[in-house]
Short mmCIF file of C-alpha atoms in Angstrom, two decimals:
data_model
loop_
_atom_site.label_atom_id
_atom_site.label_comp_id
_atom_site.label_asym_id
_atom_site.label_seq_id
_atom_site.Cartn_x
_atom_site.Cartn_y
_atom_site.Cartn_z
CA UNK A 22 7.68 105.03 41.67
CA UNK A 23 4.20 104.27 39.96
CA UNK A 24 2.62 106.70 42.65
CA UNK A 25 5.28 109.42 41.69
CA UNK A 26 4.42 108.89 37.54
CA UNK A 27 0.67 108.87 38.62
CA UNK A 28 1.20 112.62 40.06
CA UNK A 29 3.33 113.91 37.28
CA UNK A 30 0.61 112.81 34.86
CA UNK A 31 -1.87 114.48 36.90
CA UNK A 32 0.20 117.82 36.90
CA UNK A 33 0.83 117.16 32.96
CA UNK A 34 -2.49 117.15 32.23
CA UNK A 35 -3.58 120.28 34.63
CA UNK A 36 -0.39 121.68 33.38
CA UNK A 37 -1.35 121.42 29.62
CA UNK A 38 -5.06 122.18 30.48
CA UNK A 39 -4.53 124.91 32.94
CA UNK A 40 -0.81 126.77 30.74
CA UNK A 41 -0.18 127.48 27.52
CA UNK A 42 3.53 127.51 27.91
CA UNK A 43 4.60 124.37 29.86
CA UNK A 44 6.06 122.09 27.32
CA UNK A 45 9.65 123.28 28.50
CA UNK A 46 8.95 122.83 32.15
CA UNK A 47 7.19 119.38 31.86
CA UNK A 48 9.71 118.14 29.44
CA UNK A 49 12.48 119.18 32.08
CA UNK A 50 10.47 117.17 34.45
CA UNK A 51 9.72 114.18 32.58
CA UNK A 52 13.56 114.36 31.54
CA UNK A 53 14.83 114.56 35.37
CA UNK A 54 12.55 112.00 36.24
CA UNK A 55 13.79 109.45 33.61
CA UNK A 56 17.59 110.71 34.29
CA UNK A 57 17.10 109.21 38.22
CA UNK A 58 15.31 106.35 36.73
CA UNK A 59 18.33 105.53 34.69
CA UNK A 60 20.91 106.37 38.06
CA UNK A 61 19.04 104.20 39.95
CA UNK A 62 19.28 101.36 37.71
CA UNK A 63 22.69 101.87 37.33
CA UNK A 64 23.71 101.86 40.40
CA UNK A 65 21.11 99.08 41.48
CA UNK A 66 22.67 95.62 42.03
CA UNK A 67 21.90 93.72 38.64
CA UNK A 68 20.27 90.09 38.05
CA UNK A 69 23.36 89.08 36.19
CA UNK A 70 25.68 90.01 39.67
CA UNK A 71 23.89 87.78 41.88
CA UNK A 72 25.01 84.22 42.26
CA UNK A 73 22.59 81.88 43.75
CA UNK A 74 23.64 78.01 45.29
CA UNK A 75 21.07 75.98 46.50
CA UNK A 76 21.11 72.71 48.26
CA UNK A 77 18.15 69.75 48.56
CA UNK A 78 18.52 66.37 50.51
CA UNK A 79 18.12 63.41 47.78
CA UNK A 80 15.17 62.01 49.88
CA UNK A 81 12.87 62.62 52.51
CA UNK A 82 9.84 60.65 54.20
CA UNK A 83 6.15 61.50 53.07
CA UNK A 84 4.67 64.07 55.98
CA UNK A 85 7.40 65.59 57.45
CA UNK A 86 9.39 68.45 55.77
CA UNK A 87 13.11 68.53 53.97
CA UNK A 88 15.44 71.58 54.21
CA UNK A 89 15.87 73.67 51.33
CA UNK A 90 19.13 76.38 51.67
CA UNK A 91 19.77 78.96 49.46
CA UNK A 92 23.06 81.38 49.64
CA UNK A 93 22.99 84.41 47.68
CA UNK A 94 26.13 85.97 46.76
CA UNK A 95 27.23 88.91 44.53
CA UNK A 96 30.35 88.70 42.04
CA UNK A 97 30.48 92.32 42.70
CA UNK A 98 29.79 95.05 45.56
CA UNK A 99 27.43 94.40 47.99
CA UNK A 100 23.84 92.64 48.10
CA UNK A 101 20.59 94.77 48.62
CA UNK A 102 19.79 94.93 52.79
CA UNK A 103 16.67 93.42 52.09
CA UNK A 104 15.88 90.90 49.73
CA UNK A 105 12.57 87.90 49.62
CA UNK A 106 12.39 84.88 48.06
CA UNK A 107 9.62 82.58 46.34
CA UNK A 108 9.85 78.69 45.08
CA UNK A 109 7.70 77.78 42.46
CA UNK A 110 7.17 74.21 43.28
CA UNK A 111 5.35 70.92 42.33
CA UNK A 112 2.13 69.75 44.04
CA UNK A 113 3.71 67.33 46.12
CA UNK A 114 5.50 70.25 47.55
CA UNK A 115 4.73 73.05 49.88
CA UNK A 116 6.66 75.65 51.38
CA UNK A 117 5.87 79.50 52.65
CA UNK A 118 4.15 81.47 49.92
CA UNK A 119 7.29 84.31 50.70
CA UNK A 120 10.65 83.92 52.77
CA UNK A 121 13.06 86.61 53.55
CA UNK A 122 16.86 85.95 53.36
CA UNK A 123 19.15 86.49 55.83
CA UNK A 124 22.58 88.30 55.66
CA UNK A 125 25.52 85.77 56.27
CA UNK A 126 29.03 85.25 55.68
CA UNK A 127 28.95 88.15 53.06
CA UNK A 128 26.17 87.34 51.50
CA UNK A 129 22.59 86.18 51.97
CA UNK A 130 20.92 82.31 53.23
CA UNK A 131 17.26 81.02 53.90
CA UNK A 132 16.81 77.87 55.21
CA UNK A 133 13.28 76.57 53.45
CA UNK A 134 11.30 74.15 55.16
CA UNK A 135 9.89 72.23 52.20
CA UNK A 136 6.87 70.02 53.17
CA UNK A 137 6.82 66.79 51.49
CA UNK A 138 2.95 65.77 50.56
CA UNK A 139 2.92 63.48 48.31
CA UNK A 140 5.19 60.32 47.52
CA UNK A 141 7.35 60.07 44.13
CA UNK A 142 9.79 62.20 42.51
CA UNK A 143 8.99 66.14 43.62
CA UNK A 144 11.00 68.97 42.26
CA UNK A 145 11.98 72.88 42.89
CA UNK A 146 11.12 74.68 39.56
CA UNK A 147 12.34 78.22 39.71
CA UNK A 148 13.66 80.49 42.33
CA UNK A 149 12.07 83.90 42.21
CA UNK A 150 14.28 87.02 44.22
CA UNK A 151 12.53 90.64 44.91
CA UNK A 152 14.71 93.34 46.29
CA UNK A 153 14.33 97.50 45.97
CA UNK A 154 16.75 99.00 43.84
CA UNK A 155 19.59 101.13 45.15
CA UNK A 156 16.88 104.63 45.25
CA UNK A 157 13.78 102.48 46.11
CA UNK A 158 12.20 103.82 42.40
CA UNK A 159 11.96 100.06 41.26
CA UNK A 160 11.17 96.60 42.59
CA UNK A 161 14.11 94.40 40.85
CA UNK A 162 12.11 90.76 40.22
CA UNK A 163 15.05 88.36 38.87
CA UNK A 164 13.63 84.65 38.67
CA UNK A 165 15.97 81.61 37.81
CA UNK A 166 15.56 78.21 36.57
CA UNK A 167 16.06 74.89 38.81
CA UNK A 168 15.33 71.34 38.03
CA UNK A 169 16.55 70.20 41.75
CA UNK A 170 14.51 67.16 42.99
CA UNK A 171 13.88 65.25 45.76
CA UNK A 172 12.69 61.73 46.08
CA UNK A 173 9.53 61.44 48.63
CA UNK A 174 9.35 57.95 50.57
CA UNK A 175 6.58 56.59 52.54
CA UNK A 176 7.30 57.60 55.98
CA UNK A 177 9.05 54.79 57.80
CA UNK A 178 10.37 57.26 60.65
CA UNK A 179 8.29 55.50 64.01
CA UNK A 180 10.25 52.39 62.68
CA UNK A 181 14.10 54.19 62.36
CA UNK A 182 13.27 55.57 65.78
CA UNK A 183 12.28 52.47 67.35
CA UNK A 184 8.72 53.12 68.31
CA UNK A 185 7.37 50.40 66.42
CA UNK A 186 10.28 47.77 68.37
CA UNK A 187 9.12 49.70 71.36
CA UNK A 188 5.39 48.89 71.28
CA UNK A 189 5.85 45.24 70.35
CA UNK A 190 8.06 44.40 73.69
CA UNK A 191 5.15 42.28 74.89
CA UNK A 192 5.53 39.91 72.19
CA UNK A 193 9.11 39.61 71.93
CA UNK A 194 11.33 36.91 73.63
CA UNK A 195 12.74 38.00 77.25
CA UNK A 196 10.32 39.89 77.59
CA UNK A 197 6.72 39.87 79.42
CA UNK A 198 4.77 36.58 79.47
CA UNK A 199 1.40 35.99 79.45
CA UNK A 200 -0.36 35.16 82.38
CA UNK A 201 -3.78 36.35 81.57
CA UNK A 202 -6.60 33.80 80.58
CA UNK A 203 -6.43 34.02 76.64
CA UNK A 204 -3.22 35.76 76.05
CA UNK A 205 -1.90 33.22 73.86
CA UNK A 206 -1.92 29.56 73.17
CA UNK A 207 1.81 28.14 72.72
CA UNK A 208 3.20 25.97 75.86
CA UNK A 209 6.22 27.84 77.00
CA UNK A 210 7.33 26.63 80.03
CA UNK A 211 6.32 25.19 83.11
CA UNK A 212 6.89 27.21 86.89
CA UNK A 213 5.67 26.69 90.49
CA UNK A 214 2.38 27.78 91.11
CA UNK A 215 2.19 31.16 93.55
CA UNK A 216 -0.68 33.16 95.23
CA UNK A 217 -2.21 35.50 92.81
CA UNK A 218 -1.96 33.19 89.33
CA UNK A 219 -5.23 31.68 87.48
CA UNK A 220 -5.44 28.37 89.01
CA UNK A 221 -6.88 27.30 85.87
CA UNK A 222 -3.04 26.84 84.82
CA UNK A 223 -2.61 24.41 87.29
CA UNK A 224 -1.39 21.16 85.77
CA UNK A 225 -2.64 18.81 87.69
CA UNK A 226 -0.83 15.68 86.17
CA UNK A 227 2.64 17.10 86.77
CA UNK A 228 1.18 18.67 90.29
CA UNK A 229 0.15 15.04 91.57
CA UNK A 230 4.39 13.70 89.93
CA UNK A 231 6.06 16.24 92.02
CA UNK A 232 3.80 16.64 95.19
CA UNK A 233 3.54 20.69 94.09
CA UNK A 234 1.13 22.95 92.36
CA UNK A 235 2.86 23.61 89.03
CA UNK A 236 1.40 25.53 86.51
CA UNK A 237 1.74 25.62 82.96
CA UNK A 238 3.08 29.14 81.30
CA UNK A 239 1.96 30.17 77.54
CA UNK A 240 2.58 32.87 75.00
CA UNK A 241 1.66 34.14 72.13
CA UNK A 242 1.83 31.82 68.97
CA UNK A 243 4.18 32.95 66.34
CA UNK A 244 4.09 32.20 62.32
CA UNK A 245 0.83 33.33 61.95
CA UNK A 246 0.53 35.31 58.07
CA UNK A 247 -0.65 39.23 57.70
CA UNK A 248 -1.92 40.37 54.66
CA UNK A 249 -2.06 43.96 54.68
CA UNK A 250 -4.32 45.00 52.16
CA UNK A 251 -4.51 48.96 50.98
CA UNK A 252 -7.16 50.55 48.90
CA UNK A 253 -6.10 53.27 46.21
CA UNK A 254 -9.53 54.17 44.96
CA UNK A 255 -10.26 57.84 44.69
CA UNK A 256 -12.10 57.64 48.30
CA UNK A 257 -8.33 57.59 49.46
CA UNK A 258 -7.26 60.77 47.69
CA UNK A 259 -8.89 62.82 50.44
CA UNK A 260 -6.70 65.06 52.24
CA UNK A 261 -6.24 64.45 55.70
CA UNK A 262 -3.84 66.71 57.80
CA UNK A 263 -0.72 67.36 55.04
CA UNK A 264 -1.16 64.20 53.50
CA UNK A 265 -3.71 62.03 51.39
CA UNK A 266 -5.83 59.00 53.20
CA UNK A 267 -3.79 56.54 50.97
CA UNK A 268 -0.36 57.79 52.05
CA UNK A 269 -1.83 57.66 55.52
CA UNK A 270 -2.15 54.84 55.23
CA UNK A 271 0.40 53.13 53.17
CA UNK A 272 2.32 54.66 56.05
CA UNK A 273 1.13 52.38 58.46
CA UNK A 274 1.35 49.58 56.79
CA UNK A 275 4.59 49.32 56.62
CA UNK A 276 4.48 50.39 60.67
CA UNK A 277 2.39 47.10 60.42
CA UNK A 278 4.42 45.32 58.37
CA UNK A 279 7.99 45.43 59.89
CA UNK A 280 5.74 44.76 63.67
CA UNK A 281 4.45 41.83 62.12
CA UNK A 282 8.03 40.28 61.61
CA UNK A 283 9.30 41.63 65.10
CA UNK A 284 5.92 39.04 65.83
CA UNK A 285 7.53 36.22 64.14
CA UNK A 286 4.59 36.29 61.32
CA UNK A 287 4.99 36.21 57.82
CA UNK A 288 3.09 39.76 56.58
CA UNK A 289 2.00 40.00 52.76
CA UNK A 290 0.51 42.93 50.74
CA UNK A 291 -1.99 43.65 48.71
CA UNK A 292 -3.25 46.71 46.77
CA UNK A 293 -6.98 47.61 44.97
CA UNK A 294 -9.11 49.58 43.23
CA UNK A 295 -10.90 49.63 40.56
CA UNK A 296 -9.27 46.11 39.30
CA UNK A 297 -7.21 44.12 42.16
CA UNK A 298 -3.38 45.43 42.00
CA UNK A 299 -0.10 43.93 43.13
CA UNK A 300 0.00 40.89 45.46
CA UNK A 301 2.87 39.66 47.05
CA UNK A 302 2.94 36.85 49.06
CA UNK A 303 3.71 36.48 52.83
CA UNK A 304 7.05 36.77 53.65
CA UNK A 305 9.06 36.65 56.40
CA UNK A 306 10.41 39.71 58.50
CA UNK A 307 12.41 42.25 56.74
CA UNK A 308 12.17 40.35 53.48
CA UNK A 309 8.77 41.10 53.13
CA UNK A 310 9.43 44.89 54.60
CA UNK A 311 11.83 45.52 52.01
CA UNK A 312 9.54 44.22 49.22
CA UNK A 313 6.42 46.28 50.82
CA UNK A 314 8.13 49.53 51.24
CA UNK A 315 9.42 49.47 47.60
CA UNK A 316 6.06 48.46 46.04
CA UNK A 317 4.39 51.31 48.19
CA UNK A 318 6.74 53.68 46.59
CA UNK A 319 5.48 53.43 43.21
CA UNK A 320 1.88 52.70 44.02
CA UNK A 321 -0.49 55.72 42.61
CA UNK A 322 -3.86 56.88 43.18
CA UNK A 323 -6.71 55.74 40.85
CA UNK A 324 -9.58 58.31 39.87
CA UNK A 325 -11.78 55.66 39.56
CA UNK A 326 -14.25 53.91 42.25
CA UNK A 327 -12.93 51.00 44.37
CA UNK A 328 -14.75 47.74 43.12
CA UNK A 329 -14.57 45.63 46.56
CA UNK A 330 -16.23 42.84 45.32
CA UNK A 331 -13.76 41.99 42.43
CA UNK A 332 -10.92 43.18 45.44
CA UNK A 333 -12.32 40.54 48.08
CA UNK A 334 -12.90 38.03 45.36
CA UNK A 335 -9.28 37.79 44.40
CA UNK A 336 -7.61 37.94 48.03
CA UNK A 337 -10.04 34.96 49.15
CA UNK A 338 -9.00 32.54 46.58
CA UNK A 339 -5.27 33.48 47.08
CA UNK A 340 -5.15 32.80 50.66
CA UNK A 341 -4.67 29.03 51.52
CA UNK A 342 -4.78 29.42 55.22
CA UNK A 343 -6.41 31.44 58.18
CA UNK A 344 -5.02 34.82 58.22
CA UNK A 345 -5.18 38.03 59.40
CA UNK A 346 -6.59 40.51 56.99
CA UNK A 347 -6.06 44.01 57.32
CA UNK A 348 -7.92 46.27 55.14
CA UNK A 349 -7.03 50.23 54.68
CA UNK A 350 -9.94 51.33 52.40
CA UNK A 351 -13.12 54.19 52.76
CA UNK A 352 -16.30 54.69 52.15
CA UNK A 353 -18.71 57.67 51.35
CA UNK A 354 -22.14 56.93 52.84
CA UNK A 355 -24.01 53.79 53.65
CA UNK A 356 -25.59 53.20 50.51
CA UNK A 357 -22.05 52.45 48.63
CA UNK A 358 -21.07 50.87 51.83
CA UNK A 359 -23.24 47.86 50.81
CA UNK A 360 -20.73 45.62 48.60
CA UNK A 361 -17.62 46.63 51.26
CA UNK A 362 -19.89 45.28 54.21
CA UNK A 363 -21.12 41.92 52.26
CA UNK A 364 -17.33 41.07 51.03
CA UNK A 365 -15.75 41.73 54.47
CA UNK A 366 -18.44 39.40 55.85
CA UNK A 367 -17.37 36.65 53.46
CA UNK A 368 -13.91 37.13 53.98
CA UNK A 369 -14.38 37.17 57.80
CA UNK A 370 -16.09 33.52 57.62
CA UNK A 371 -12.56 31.97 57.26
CA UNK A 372 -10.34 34.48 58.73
CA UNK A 373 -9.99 37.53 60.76
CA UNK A 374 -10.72 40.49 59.38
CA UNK A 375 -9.30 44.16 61.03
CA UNK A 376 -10.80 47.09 58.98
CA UNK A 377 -8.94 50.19 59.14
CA UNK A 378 -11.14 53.77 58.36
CA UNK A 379 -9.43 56.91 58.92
CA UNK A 380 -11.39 59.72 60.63
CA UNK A 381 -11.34 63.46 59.89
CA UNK A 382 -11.58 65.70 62.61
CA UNK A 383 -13.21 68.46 60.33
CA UNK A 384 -16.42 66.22 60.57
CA UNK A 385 -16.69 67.12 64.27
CA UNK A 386 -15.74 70.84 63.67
CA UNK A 387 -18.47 71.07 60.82
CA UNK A 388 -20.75 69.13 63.54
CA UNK A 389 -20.50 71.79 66.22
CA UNK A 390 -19.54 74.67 64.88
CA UNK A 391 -19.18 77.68 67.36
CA UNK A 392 -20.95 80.21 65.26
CA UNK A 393 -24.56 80.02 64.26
CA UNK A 394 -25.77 80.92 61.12
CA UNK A 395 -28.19 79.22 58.37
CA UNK A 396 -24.65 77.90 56.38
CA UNK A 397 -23.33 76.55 59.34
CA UNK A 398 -26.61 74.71 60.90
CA UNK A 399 -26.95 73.36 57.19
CA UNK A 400 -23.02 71.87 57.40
CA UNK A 401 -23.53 70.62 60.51
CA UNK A 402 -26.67 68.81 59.61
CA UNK A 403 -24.99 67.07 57.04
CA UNK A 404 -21.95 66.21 59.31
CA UNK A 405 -23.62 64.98 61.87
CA UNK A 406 -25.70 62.95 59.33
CA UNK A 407 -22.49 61.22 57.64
CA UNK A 408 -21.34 60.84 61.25
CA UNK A 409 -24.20 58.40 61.92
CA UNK A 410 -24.08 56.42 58.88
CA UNK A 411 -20.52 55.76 59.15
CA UNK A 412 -21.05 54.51 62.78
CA UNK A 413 -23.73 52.36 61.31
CA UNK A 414 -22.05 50.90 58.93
CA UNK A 415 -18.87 50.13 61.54
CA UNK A 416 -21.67 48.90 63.92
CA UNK A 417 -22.44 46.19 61.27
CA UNK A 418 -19.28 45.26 60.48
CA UNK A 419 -18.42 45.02 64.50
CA UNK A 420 -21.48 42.25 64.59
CA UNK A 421 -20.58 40.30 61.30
CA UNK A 422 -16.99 39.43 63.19
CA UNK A 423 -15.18 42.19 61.28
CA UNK A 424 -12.73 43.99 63.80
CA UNK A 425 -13.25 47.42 62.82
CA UNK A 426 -10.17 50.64 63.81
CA UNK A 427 -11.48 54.00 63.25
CA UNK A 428 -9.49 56.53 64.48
CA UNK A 429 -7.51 59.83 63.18
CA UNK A 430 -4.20 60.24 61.47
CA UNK A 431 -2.18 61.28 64.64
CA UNK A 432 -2.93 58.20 66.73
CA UNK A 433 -3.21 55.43 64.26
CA UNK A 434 0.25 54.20 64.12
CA UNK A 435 -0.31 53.35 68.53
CA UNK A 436 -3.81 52.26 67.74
CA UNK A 437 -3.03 49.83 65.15
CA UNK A 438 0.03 48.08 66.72
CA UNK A 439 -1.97 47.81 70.05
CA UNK A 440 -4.59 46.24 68.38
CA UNK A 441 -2.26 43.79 66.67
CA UNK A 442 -0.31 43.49 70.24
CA UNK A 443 -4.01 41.98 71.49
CA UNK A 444 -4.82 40.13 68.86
CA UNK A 445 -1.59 37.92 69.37
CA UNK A 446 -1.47 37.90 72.75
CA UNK A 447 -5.46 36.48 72.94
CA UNK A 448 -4.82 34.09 70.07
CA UNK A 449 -7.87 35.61 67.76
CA UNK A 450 -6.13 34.62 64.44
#
């Protein structure tokens, strides 16, 4: 249509230029062309004919994606064959920039694949429809209103599908015992002594009673207390994948968190930033991962840099026994490193310390890039550069005690529970 008005205006003005007479002929055109105009309109479905349902879950988990359906009917006659549709969303939403519906059952569906990014109350604003009117002179834009809303969770999924129960079978009763030297420190039972065991099990009072080798079988100690700790400074706002750091790894936590009573250990949590945030004290088993996973829901990001000495300060006088501390937090480079690195090594003094850094694979894309030019050498000078000083700065923390986990996104949630799994089954806390 705008190409056809573009050509008549060309022949107007040639026509006007070029003719004397032509005022009867162009008005005939000009009149014929806004007679089919008016036709097509007519005979075009209208905005007010469509009827359009929709349909959003109430909830879905941070990270994954929620199904958005929308049927399209008419009151009257039949829709246009083709027809596209576009979702004006909130941030913490995402979903394809244009989608095509689908005739069905009389009328038209899409089934939208929303992705859920952020956690919190997300909503669908508008629904926006294009379609070609019945002579293809007009592109027919309707757009309607929606408040519909879903409620984004912190993912909890490898718990609901038993990953989390699966990686913890070495530590639960019935299970496998440990034999190795170090893997745990709580008598458990006593059993004959056979070729292939540590002879330093041997109990050699009860040996010499009975005339037998008997050895003495441990496992890991239970009641031990967690405090998972998670930094919401604006280091943690970084996006990672489809979601930010902190939702990474407020994530895990509570992967951590429900392992940790599975473990028989009390687990408590703790949030920072600029100021220390909410603590709530160790609790037992699905207590505490009721309390966690609520508090995570409501926990936002801060804009502001995290102050780890003022963070550190307030978890060390709160604990009244060894623990096992396990901080999610960041850092930018090695200089602002410095206070992070001096508070874990105080806190490590009295108990054991696991420091959890996510890594971002674009760092080692940016590092070798596989085209050379002077913008690319200059990136991945400066990757490989951060590169260094982060391993630096983990080398440091690895020789002041601090058990440091850096490792991406896709394999934390293994990492981290096998590094708990060891940690209880050698008796470090």
């Amino acid at each position: 249509m705008t190409w056809l008005c573009l050509g008549l205006a060309a022949v107007t003005v040639l026509a006007v230029v070029l003719l004397q007479d032509s005022a009867l002929a162009l008005g005939v055109i000009w009149g014929g062309l806004a007679l089919a105009a008016a036709c097509d309109l007519l005979l075009s479905v209208s905005s007010r004919n469509l009827v359009l349902e929709t349909d959003l879950p109430d909830s879905g988990f941070s990270g994954l994606t929620a199904p958005f359906t929308v049927h399209l009917t008419a009151r009257r006659g039949a829709l246009p064959p083709r027809m596209e549709l576009r979702l004006t969303l909130d941030d913490g939403l995402s979903a394809p920039a244009e989608i095509l519906l689908e005739p069905r059952d009389g009328g038209a569906r899409a089934t939208v694949p929303l992705g859920l990014r952020r956690r919190g109350l997300q909503a669908v604003r508008a629904v926006a429809l294009r379609y070609r009117s019945r002579l293809g002179m007009f592109e027919i834009l309707p757009r309607r209103r929606l408040e519909q809303s879903i409620t984004v969770l912190p993912n909890i999924q490898p718990v609901l599908s038993g990953e989390v129960h699966t990686r913890m079978l070495p530590l639960l009763d019935g299970h496998r015992s440990a034999h190795v030297r170090g893997e745990g420190s709580e008598f458990h039972q006593l059993r004959d002594f056979v070729p292939g065991m540590d002879p330093r099990k041997i109990d050699w009072k009860r040996s010499a009673r009975v005339l037998d080798l008997v050895a003495r079988e441990t496992r890991a100690e239970r009641n031990h207390q967690i405090m998972i700790c998670v930094d919401h400074g604006h280091l943690m706002s970084e996006t990672i994948g489809t979601l930010s750091k902190l939702d990474h790894a407020i994530n895990n936590a509570l992967a951590l968190c429900w392992a940790g009573g599975l473990g028989g250990d009390t687990v408590g949590f703790y949030t920072f930033g600029p100021k220390p945030g909410l603590m709530i004290p160790p609790g037992p088993g699905r207590t505490a991962f009721a309390r966690m996973r609520a508090a995570c829901s409501e926990l936002q990001q801060s804009d502001a840099e995290t102050n780890h000495t003022l963070a550190m300060s307030r978890l060390y006088g709160a604990l009244n026994r060894r623990s096992l501390v396990v901080v999610f937090s960041d850092f930018s480079d090695s200089v602002t490193a410095e206070l992070l690195v001096e508070n874990m090594a105080v806190m490590s003094r009295h108990h054991l310390v696991l420091y959890v850094a996510l890594r971002d694979s674009a760092l080692d894309r940016l590092a070798h890039p596989e085209t050379l030019s002077m913008e690319t050498i200059a990136h991945a000078v400066s990757a490989a550069r951060f590169k260094q000083e982060r391993a630096g700065v983990l080398d440091r923390l690895n020789r002041l005690g601090v058990l440091c986990l850096d490792t991406g996104p896709e394999t934390l949630t293994p990492a981290l529970l096998a590094r708990y799994t060891d940690i209880k089954l050698q008796g470090l806390i």
